[in-house]
mmCIF file of C-alpha atoms in Angstrom:
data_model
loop_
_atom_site.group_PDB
_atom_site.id
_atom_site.type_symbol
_atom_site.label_atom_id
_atom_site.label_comp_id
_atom_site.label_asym_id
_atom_site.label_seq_id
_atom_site.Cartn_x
_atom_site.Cartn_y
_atom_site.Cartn_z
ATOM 1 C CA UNK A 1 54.559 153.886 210.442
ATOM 2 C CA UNK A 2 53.072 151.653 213.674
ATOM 3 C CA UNK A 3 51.930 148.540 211.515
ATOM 4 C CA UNK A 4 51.194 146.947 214.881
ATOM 5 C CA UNK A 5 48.236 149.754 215.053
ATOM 6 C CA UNK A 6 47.366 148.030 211.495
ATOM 7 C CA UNK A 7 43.384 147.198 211.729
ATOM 8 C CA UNK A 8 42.726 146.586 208.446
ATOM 9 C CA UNK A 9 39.490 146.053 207.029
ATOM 10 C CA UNK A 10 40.109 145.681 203.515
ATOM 11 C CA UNK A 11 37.817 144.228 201.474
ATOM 12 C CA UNK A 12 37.328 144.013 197.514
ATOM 13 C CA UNK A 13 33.344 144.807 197.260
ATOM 14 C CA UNK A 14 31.977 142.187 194.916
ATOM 15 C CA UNK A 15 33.961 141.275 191.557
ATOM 16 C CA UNK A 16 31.154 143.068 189.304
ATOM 17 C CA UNK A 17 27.836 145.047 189.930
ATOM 18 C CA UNK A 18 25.925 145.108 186.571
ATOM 19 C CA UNK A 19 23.506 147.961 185.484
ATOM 20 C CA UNK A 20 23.336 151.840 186.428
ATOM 21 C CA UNK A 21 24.717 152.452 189.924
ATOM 22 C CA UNK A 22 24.889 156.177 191.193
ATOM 23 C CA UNK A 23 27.623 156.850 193.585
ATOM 24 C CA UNK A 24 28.579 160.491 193.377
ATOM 25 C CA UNK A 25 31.739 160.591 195.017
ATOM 26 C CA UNK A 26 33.437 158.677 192.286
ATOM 27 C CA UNK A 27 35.730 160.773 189.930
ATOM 28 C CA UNK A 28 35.521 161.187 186.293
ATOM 29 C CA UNK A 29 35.904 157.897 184.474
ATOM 30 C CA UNK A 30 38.904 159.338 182.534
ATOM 31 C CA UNK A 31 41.648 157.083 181.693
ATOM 32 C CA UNK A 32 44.780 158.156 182.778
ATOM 33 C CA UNK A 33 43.767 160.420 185.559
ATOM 34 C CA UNK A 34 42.849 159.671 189.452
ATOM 35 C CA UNK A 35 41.581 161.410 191.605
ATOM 36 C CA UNK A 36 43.080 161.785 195.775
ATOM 37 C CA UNK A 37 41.221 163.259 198.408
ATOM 38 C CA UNK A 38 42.760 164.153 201.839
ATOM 39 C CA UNK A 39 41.512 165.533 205.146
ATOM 40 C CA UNK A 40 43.523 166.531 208.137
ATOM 41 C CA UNK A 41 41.049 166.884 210.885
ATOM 42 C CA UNK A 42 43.040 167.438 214.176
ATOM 43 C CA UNK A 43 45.073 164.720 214.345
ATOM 44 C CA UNK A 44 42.986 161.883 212.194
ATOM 45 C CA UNK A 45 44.236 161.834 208.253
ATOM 46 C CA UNK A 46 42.175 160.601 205.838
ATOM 47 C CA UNK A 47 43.260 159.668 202.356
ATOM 48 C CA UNK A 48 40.902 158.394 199.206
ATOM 49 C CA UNK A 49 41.951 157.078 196.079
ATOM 50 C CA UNK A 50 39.298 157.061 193.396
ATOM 51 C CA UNK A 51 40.927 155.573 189.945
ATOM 52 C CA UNK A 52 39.755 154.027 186.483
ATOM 53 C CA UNK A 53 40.662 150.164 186.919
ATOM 54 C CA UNK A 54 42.688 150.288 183.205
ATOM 55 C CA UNK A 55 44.911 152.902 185.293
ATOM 56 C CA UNK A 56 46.222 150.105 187.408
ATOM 57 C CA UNK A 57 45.583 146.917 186.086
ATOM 58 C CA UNK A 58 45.128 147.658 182.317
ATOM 59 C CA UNK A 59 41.319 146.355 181.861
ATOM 60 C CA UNK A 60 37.805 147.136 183.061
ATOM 61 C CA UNK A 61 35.651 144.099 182.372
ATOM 62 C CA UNK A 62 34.826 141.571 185.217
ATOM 63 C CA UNK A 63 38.416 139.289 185.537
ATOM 64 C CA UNK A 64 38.031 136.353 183.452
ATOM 65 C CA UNK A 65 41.458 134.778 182.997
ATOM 66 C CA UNK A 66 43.209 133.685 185.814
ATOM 67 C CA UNK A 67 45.889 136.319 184.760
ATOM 68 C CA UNK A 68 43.249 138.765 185.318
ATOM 69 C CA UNK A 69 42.089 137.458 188.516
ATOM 70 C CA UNK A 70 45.798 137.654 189.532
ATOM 71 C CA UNK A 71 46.355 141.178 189.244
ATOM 72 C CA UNK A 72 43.132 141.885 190.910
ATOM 73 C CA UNK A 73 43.506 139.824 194.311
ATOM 74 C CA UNK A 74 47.876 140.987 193.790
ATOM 75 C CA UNK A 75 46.434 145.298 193.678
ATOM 76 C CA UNK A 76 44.642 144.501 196.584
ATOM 77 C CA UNK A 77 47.243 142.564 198.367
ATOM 78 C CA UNK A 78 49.677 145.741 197.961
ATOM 79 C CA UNK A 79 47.384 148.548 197.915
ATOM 80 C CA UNK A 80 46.103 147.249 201.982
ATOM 81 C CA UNK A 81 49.671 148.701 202.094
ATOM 82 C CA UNK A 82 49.664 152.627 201.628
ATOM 83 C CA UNK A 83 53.199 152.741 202.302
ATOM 84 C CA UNK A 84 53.159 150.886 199.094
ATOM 85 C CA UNK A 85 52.190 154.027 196.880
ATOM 86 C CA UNK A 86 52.166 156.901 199.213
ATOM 87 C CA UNK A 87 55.204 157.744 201.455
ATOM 88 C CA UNK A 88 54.010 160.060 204.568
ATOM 89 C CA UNK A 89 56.803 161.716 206.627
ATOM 90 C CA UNK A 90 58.050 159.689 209.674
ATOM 91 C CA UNK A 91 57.915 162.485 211.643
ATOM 92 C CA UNK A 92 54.436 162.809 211.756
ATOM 93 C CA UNK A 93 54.033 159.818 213.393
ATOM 94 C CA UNK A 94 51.003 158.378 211.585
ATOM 95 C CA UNK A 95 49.277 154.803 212.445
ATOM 96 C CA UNK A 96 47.007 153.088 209.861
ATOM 97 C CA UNK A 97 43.650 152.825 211.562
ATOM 98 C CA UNK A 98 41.809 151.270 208.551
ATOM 99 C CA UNK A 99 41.648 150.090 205.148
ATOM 100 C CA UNK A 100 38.964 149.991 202.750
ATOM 101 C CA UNK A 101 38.957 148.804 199.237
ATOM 102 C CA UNK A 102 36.256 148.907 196.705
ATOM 103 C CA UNK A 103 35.017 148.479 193.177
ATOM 104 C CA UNK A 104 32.526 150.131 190.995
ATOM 105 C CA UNK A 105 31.745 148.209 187.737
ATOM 106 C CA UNK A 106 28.908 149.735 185.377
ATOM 107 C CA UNK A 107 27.607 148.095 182.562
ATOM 108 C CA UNK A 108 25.190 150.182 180.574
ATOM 109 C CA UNK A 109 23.811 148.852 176.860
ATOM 110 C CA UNK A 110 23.159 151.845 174.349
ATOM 111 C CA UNK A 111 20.628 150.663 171.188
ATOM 112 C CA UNK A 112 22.184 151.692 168.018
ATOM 113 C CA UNK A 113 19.103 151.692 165.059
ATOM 114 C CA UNK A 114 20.664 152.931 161.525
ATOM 115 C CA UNK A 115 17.296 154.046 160.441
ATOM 116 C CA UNK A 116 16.390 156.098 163.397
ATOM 117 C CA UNK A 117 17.371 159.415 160.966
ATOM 118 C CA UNK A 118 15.024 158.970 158.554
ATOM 119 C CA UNK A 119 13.780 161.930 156.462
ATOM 120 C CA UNK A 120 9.798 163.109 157.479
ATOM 121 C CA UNK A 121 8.780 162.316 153.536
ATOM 122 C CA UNK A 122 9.508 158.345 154.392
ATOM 123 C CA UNK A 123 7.189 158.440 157.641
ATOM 124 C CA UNK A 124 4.385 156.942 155.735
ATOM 125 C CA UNK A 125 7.071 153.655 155.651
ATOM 126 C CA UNK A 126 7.492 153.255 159.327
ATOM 127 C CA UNK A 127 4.785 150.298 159.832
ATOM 128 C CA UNK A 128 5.682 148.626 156.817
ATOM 129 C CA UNK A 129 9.614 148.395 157.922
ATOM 130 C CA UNK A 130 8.909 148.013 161.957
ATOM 131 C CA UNK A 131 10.370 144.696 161.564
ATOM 132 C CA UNK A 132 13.218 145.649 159.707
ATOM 133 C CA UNK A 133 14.353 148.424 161.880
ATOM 134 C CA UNK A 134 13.906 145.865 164.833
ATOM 135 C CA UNK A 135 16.179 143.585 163.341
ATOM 136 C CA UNK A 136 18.476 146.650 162.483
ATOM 137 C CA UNK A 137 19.233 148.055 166.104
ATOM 138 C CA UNK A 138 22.207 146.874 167.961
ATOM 139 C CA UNK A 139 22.933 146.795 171.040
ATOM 140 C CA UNK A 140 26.630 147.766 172.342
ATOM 141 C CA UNK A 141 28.306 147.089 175.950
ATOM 142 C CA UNK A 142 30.092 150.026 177.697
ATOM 143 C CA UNK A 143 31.818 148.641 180.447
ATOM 144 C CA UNK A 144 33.393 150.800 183.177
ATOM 145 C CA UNK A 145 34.942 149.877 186.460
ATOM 146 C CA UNK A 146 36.598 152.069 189.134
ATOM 147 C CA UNK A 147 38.427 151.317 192.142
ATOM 148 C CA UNK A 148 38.193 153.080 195.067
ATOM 149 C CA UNK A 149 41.221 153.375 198.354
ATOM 150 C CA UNK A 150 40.270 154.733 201.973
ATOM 151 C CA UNK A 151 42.686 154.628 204.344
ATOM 152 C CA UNK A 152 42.357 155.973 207.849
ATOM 153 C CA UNK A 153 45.677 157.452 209.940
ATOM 154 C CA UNK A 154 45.866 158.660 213.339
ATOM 155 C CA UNK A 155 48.848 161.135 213.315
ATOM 156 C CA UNK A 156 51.079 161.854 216.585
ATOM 157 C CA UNK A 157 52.512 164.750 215.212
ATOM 158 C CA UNK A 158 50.171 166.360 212.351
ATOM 159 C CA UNK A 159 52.023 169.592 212.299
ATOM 160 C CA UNK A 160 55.192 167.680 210.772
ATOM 161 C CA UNK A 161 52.882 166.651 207.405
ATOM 162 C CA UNK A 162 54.510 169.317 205.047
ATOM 163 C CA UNK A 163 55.068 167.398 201.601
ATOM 164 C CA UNK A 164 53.986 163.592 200.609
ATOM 165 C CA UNK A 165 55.049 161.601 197.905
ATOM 166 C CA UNK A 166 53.205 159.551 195.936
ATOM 167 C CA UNK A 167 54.785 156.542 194.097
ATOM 168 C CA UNK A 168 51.825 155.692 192.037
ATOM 169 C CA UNK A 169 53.420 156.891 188.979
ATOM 170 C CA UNK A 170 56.370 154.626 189.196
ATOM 171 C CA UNK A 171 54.515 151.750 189.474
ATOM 172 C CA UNK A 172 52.015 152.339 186.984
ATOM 173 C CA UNK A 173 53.110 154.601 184.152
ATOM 174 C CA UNK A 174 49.461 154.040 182.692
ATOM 175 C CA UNK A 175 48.565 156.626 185.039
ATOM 176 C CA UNK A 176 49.897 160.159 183.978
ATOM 177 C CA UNK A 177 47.738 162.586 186.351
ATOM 178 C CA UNK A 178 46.122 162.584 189.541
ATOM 179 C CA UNK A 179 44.067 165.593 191.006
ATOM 180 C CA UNK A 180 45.069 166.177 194.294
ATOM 181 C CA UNK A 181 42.188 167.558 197.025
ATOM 182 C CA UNK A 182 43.785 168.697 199.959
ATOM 183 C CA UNK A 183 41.518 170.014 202.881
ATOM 184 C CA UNK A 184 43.314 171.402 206.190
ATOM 185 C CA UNK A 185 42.774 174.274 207.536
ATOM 186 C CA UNK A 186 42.809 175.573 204.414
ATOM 187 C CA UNK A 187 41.886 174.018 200.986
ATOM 188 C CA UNK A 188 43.741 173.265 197.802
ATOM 189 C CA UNK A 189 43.681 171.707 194.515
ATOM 190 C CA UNK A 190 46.977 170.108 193.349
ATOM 191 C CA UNK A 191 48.014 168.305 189.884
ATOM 192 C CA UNK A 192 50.450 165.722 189.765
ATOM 193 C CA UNK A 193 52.516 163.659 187.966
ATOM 194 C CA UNK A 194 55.671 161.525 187.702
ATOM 195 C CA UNK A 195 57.808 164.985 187.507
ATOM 196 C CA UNK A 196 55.815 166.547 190.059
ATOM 197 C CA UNK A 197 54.418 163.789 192.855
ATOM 198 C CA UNK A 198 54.605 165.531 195.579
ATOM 199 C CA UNK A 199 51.415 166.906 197.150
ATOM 200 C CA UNK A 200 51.551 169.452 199.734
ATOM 201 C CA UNK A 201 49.927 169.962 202.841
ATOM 202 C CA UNK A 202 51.186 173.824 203.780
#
């Protein structure tokens, strides 16, 4: 891989976004499991990585220790990198165009009243225990944060991209399965894992 073709543009978007925030093209928040998309489009590759943060750095709250912040600012440092995780065949000749890294937190705060089952018969008790009830509900935090990878390749020789490794699952075995999207000139949906972490391309 040309790394003097590197133009990298990575950036870590914001350490934490708070409240609902749509963004459709993230996977499902299962731990465990990623999700890789890849296009071949001529000879431009592209190749996102959509993951639950606890795959890779084993929490999803906003970093508070400075161990935390460490493994945040270290996954970015190697995942500008795709060689790092992802080994694409020499022979295809493929030169990182760009690199974009970013974060999805959601906090969302679900009310939790212990009286909210009462039978129809107590009804005529609601106004006299308002106040009770109100002092009753609780409100719980559940955090989720997702990182997301784009990388960008222009490949001399596409027609050489036949099988691609991916390390992820050597370097973190909290990660068992990622669900590989393949679009060529044909489509495909791939499972992997550490026995099987090779997604095709023909």
């Amino acid at each position: 891989m040309n790394r003097a073709k590197l133009a990298c543009t990575a950036t870590l978007l914001g350490m934490v976004t708070t409240g609902v925030y749509a963004q459709s093209s993230l996977a499902p928040h299962v731990h465990g499991e990623a999700l890789l998309e890849t296009v071949l489009e001529g000879q431009v590759l592209t190749i996102t990585l959509q993951s639950p943060a606890m795959n890779l750095v084993g929490f999803e709250h906003a970093p508070e220790t400075e161990q935390e912040k460490a493994s945040i600012k270290a996954l970015e440092s190697a995942m500008q990198a795709p060689e790092y995780w992802i080994e694409i065949p020499t022979s295809a000749d493929c030169s990182l165009s760009s690199v974009e890294i970013g974060q999805h937190h959601e906090l969302s705060l679900e009310a939790h009243d212990e009286h909210e089952h009462e039978d129809e018969h107590e009804h005529e008790h609601e106004h006299e225990h308002e106040h009770e009830h109100e002092e009753g509900a609780s409100a719980q935090a559940d955090e989720h944060m997702d990182l997301r990878f784009d990388y960008s390749f222009l490949c001399a020789s596409p027609e050489n991209l036949d099988n691609v490794r991916i390390a992820l699952f050597d370097r973190y075995p909290a990660l068992t399965s990622l669900t590989a999207q393949v679009i060529t000139q044909t489509q495909s949906v791939q499972t992997l894992n550490a026995n099987t972490p090779y997604m095709r391309f023909k």
